PDB file of C-alpha atoms and ligand atoms in Angstrom:
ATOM      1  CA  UNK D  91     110.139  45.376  22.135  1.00 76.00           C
ATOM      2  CA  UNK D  92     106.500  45.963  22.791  1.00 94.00           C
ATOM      3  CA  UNK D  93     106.456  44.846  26.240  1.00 94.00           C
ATOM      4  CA  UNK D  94     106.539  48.428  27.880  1.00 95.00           C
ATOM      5  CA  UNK D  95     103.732  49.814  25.721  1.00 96.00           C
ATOM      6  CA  UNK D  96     102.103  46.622  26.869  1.00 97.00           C
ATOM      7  CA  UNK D  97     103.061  47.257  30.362  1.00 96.00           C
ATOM      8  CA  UNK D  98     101.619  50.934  30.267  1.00 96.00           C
ATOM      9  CA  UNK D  99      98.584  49.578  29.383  1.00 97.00           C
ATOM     10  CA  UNK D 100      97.829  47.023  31.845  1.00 96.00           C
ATOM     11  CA  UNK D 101      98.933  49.684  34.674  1.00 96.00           C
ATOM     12  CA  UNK D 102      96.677  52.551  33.198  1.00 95.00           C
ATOM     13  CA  UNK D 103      93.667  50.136  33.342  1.00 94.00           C
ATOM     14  CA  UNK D 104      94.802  47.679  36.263  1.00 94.00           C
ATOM     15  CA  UNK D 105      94.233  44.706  34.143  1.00 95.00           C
ATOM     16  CA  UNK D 106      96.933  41.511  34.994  1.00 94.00           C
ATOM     17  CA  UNK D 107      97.491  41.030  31.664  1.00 95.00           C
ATOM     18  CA  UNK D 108      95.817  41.184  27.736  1.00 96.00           C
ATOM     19  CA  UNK D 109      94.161  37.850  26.859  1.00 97.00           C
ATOM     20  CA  UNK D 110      93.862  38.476  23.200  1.00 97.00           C
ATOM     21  CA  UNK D 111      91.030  36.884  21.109  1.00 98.00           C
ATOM     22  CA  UNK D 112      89.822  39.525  18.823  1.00 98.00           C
ATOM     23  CA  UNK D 113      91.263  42.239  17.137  1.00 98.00           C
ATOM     24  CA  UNK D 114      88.672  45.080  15.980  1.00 98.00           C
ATOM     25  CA  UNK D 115      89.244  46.458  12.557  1.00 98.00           C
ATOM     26  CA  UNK D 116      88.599  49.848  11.210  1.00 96.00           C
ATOM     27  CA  UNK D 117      87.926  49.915   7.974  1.00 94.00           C
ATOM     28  CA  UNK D 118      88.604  52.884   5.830  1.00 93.00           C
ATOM     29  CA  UNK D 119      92.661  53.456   5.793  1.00 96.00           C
ATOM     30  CA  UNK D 120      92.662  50.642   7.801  1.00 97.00           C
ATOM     31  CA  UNK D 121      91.253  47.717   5.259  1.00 97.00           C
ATOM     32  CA  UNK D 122      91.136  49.134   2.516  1.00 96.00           C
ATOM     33  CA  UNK D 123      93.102  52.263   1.144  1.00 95.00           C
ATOM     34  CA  UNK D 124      90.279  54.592   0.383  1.00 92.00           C
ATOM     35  CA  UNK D 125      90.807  57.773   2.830  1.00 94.00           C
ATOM     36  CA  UNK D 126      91.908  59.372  -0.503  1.00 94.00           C
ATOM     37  CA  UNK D 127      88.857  59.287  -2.362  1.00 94.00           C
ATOM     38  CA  UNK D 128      86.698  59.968   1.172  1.00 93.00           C
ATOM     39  CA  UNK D 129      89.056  63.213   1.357  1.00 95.00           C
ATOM     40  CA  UNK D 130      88.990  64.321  -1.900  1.00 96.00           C
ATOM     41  CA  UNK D 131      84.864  64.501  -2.003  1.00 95.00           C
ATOM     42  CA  UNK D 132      84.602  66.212   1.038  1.00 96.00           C
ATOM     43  CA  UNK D 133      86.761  68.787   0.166  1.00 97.00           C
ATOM     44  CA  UNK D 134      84.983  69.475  -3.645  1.00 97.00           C
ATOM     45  CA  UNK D 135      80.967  68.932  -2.085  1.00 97.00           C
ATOM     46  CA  UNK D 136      82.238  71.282   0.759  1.00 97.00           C
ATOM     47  CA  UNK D 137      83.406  73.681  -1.537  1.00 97.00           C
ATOM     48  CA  UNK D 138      80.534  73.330  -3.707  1.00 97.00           C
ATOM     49  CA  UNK D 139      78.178  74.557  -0.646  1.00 97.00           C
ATOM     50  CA  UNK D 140      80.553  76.936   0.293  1.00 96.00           C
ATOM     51  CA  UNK D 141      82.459  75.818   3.029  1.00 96.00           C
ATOM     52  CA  UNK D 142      86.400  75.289   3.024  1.00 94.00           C
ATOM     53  CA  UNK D 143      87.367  71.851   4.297  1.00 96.00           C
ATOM     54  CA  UNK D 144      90.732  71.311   3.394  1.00 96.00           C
ATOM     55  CA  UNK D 145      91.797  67.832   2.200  1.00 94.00           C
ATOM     56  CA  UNK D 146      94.394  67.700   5.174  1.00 92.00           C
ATOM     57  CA  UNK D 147      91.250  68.826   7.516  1.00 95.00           C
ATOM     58  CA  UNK D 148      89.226  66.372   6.306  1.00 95.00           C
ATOM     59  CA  UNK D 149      92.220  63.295   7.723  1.00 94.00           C
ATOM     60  CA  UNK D 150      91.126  64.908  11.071  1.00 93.00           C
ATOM     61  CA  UNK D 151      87.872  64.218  11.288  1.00 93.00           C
ATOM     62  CA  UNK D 152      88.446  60.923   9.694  1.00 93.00           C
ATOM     63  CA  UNK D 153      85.894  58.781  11.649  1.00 87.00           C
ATOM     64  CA  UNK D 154      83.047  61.305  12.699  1.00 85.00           C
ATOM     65  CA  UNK D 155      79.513  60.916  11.177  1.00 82.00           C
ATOM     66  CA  UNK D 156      79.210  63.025   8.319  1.00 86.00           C
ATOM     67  CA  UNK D 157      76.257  65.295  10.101  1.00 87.00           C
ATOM     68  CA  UNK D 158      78.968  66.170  12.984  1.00 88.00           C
ATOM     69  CA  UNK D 159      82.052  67.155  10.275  1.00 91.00           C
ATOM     70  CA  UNK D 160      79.343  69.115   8.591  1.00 94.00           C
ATOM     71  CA  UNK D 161      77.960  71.164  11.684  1.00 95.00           C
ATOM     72  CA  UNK D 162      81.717  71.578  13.283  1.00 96.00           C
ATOM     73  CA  UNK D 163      82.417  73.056  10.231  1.00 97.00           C
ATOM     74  CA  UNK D 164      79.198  75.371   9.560  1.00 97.00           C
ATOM     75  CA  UNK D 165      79.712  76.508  13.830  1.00 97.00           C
ATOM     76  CA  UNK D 166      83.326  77.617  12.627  1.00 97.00           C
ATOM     77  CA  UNK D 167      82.081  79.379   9.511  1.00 96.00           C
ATOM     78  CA  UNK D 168      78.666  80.533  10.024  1.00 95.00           C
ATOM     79  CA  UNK D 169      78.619  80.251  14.399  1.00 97.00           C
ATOM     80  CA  UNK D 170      75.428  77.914  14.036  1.00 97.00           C
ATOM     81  CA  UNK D 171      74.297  73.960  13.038  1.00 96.00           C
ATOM     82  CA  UNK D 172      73.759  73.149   9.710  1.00 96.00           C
ATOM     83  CA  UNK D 173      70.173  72.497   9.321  1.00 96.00           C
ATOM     84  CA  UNK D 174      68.563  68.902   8.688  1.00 95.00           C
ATOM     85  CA  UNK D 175      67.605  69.270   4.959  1.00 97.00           C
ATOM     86  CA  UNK D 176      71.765  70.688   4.519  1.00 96.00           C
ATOM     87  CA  UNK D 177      72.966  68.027   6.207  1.00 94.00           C
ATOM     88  CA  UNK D 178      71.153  65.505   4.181  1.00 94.00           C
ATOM     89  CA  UNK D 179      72.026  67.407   0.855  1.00 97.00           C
ATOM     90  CA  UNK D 180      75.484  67.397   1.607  1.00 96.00           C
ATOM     91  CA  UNK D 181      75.766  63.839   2.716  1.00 91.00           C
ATOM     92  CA  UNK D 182      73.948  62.801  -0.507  1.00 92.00           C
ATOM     93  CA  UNK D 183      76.606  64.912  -2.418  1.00 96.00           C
ATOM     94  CA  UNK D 184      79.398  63.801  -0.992  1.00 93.00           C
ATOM     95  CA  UNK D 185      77.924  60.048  -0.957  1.00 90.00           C
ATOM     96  CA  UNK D 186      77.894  60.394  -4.828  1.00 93.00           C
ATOM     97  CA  UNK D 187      81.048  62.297  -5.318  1.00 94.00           C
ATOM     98  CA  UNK D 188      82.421  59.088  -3.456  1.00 91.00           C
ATOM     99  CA  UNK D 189      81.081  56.492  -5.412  1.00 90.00           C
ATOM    100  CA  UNK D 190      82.623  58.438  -8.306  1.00 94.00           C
ATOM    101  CA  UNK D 191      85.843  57.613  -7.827  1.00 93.00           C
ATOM    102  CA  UNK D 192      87.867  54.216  -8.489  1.00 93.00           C
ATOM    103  CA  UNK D 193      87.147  51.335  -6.194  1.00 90.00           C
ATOM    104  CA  UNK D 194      89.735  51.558  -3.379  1.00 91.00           C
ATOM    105  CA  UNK D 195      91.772  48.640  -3.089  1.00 94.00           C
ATOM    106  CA  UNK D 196      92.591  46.598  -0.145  1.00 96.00           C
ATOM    107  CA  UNK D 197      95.340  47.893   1.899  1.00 97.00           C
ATOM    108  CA  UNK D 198      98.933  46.585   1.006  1.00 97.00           C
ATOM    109  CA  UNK D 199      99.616  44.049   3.758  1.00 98.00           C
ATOM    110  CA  UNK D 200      95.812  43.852   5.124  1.00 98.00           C
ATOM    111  CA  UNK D 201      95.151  40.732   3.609  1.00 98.00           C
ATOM    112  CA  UNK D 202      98.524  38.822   4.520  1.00 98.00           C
ATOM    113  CA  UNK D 203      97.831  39.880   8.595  1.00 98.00           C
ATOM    114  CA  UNK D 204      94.235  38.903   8.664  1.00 98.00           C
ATOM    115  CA  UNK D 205      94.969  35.563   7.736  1.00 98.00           C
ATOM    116  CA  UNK D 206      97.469  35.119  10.156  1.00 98.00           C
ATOM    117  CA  UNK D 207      94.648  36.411  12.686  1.00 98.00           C
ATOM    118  CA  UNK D 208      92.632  34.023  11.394  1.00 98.00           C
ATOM    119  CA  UNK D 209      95.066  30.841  11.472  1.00 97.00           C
ATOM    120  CA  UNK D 210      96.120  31.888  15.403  1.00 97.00           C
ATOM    121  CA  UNK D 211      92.641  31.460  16.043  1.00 97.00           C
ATOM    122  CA  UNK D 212      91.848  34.752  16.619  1.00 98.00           C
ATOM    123  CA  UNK D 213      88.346  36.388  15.864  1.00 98.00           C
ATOM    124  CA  UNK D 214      88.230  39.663  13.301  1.00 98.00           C
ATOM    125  CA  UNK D 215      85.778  42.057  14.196  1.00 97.00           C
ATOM    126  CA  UNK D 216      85.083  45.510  11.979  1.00 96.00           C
ATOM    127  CA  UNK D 217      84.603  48.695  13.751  1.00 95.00           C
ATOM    128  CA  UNK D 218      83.598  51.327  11.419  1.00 91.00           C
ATOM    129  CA  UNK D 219      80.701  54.480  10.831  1.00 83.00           C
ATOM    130  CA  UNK D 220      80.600  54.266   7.433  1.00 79.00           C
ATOM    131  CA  UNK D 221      77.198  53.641   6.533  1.00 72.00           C
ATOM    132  CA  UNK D 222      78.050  51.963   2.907  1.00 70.00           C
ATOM    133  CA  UNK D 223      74.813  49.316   2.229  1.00 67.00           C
ATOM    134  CA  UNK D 224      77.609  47.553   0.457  1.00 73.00           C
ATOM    135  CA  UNK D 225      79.991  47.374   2.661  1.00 75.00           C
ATOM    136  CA  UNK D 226      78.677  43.195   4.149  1.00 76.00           C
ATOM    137  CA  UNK D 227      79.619  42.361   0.460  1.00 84.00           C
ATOM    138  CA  UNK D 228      82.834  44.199  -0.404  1.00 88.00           C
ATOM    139  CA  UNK D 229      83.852  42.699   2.700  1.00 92.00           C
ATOM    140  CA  UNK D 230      83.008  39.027   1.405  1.00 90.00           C
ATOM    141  CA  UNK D 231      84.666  40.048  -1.613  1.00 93.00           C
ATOM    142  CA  UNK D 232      88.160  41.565  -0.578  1.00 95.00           C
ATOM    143  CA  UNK D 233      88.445  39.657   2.744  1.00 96.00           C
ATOM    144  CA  UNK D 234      86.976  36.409   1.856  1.00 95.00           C
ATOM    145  CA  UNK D 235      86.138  33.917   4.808  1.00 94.00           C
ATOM    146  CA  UNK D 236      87.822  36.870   7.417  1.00 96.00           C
ATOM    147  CA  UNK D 237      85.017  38.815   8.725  1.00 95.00           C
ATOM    148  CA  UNK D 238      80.905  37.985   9.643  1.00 92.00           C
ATOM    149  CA  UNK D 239      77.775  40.448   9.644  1.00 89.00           C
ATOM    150  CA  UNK D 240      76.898  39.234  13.378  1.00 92.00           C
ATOM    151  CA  UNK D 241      80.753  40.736  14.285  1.00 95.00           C
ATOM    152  CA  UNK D 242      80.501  44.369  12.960  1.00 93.00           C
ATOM    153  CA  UNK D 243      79.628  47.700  14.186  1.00 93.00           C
ATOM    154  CA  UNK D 244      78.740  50.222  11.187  1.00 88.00           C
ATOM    155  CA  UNK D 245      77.081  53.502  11.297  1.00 81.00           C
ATOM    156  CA  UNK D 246      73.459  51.788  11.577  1.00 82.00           C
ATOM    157  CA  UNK D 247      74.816  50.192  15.384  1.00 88.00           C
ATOM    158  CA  UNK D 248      74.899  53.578  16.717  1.00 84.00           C
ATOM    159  CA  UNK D 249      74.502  56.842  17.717  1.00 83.00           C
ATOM    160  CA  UNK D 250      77.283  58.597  18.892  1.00 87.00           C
ATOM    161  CA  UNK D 251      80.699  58.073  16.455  1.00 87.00           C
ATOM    162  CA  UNK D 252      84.089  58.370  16.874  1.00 90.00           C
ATOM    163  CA  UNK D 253      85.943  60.123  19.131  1.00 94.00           C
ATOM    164  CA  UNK D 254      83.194  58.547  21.357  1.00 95.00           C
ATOM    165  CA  UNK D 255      83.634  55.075  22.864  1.00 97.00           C
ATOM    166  CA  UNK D 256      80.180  53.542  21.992  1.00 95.00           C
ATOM    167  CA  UNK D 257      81.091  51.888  18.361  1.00 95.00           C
ATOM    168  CA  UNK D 258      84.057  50.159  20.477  1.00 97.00           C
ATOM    169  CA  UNK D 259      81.748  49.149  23.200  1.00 97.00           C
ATOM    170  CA  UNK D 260      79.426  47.801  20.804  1.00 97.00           C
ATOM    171  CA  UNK D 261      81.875  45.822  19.394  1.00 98.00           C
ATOM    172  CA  UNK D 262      82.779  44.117  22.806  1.00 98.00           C
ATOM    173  CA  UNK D 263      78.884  44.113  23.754  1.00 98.00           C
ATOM    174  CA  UNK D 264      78.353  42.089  20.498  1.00 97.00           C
ATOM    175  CA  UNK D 265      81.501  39.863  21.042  1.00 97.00           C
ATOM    176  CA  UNK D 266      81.276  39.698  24.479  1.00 98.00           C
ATOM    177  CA  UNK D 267      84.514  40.394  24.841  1.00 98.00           C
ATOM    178  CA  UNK D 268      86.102  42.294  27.580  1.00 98.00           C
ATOM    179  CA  UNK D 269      88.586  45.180  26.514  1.00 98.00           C
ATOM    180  CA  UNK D 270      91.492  43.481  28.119  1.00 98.00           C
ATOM    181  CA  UNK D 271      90.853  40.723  25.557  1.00 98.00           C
ATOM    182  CA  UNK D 272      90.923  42.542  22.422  1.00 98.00           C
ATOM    183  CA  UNK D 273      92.625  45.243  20.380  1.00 98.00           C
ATOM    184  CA  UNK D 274      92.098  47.984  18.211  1.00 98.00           C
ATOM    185  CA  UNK D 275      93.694  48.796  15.101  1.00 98.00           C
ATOM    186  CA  UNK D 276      92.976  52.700  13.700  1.00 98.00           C
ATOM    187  CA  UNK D 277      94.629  54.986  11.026  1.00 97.00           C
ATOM    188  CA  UNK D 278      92.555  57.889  12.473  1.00 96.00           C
ATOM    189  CA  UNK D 279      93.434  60.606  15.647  1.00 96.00           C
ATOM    190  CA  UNK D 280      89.577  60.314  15.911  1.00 96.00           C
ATOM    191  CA  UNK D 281      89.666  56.292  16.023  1.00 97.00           C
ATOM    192  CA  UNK D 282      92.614  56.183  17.969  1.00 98.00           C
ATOM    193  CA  UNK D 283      90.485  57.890  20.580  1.00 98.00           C
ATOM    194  CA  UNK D 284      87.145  55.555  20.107  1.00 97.00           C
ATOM    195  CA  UNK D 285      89.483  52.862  20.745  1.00 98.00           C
ATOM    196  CA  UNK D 286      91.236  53.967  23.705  1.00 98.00           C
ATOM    197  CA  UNK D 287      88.125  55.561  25.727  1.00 98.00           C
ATOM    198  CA  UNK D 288      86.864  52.150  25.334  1.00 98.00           C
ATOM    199  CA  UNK D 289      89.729  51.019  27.691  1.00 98.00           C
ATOM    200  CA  UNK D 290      91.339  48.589  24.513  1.00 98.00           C
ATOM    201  CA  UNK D 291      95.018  48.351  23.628  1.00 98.00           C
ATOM    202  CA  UNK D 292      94.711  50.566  20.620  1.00 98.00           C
ATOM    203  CA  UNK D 293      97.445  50.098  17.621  1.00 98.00           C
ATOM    204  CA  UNK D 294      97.872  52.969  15.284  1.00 98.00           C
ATOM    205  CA  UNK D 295      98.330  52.404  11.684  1.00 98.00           C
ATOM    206  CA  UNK D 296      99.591  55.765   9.968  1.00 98.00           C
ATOM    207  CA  UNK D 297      98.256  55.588   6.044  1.00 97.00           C
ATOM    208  CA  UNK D 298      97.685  58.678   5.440  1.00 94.00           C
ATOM    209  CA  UNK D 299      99.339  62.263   5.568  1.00 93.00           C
ATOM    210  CA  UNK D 300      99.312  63.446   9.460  1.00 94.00           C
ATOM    211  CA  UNK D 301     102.151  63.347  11.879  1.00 96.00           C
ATOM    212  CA  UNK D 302     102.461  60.519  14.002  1.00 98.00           C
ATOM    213  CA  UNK D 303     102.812  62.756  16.841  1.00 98.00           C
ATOM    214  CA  UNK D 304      98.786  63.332  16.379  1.00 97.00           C
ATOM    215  CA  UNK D 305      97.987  59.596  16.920  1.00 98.00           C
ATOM    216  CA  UNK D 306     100.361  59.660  19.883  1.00 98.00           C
ATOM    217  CA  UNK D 307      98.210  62.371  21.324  1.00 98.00           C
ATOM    218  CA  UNK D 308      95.102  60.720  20.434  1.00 98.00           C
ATOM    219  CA  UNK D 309      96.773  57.999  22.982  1.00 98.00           C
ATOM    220  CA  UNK D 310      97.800  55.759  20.510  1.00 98.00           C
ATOM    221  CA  UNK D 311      99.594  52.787  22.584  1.00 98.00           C
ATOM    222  CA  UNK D 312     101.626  51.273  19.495  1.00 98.00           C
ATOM    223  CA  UNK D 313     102.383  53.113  16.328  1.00 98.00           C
ATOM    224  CA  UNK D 314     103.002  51.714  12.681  1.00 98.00           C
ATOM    225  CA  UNK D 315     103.473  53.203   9.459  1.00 98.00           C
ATOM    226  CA  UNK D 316     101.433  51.318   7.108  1.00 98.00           C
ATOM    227  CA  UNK D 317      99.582  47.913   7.358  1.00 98.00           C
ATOM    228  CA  UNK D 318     102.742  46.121   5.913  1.00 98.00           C
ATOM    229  CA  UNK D 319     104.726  46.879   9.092  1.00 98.00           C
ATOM    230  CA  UNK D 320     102.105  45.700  11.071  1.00 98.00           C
ATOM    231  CA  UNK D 321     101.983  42.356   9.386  1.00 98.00           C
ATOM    232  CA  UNK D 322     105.539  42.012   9.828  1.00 98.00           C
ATOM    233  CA  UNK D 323     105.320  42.455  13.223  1.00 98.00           C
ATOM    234  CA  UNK D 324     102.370  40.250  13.908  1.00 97.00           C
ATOM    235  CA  UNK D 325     104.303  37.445  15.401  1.00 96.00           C
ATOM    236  CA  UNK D 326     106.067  39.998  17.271  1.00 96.00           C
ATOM    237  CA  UNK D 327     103.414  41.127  19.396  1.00 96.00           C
ATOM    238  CA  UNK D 328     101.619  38.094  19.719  1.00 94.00           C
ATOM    239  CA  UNK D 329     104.421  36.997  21.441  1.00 93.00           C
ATOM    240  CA  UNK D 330     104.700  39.942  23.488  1.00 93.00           C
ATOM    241  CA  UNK D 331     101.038  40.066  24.617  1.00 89.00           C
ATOM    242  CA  UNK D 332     100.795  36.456  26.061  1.00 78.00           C
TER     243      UNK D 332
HETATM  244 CA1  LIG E 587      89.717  54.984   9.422  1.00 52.13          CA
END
């Protein structure tokens, strides 16, 4: 049932076929389920410096470096950048108001497809611009044995984010992987478009509140709701890709 979206693919890019051997993780409402508490202190430190970023809002520009949500935002509201020393004052807010809140969990269903990933033989790779100092070691700790420092692209690997190709692109560089042999798997519009600018099947996972018909527009070439049906469908589209 996934052959056509398979067979898009391949025709869009003029590969022969998708010789899978990694599949490149996003983490936040990907991995673990913590777009809530991301969403929920952007909105409150917005507010707090007077701009209005809706929680809603804030899903869309899941993925962006915090410096380019806070200037599209101060353009709309105030028709100019924000300036360095806001930038950095908001980030730091926002930073804190995160690590205020509970410790997201893992992602129902995350764990039980990685493994399988891992048992096919299959390399994991995470994709993400968060620029959490823990992140190496909440990794270990949630996902242990699944994913390695040498195999991950975080906010410190680049400079342009999401909705631009280069975090995907770094993740192949750093593979060395071709896109043809990998795919992407991204809760975000923004993602989805990282992932598919990078010329890599890219599998939507929706976890959080927007329509799907936003990740289909973001190109999304597969579309699940939550990480659960993507686990049960594993096997699936293995089977479909070789
Ligand atoms: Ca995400």
């Amino acid at each position: 049932m996934y052959q056509e979206a398979i067979k898009q693919y391949l025709k869009k890019h003029g590969y022969e076929r998708i010789d899978l051997k990694a599949v490149l993780f996003d983490m936040d409402g990907v991995l673990f389920n913590s777009m809530p508490n991301h969403t929920q202190s952007w909105h409150k430190i917005m507010e707090r410096f007077g701009f209005g970023l809706s929680e809603e809002e804030a899903y869309l520009h899941e993925g962006r470096t915090g410096a380019d949500t806070i200037n599209i935002i101060s353009r709309r509201e105030r028709g100019h950048d924000a300036t360095d020393e806001e930038i950095k004052a908001i980030y730091a807010a926002k930073a804190e108001e995160f690590n205020k809140c509970p410790e997201a969990p893992r992602m129902p269903g995350a764990w039980e497809v990685v493994q399988k990933i891992k048992t096919d033989g299959i390399t994991r790779m995470v994709v993400t611009g968060s620029g959490q100092v823990s992140l190496l070691e909440r990794l270990n700790r949630n996902f242990p044995g699944i994913f390695r420092k040498e195999l991950m692209v975080t906010a410190f690997d680049i400079k342009y984010g999401k909705p631009n190709p280069d975090p995907y692109l770094m993740a192949l560089e750093k593979g060395g992987f071709r896109p043809n042999e990998t795919i992407v798997i991204e809760n975000a519009p923004l993602g989805v478009q990282a992932g598919v600018a990078a010329g890599i099947f890219t599998i939507a996972v929706n976890t959080g509140p927007l329509p799907d018909q936003v990740l289909w527009e973001a190109g999304a070439n597969l579309l699940f709701h939550s990480m659960n049906e993507f686990n049960e469908a594993w096997e699936e589209i293995k089977k479909a890709v070789d």
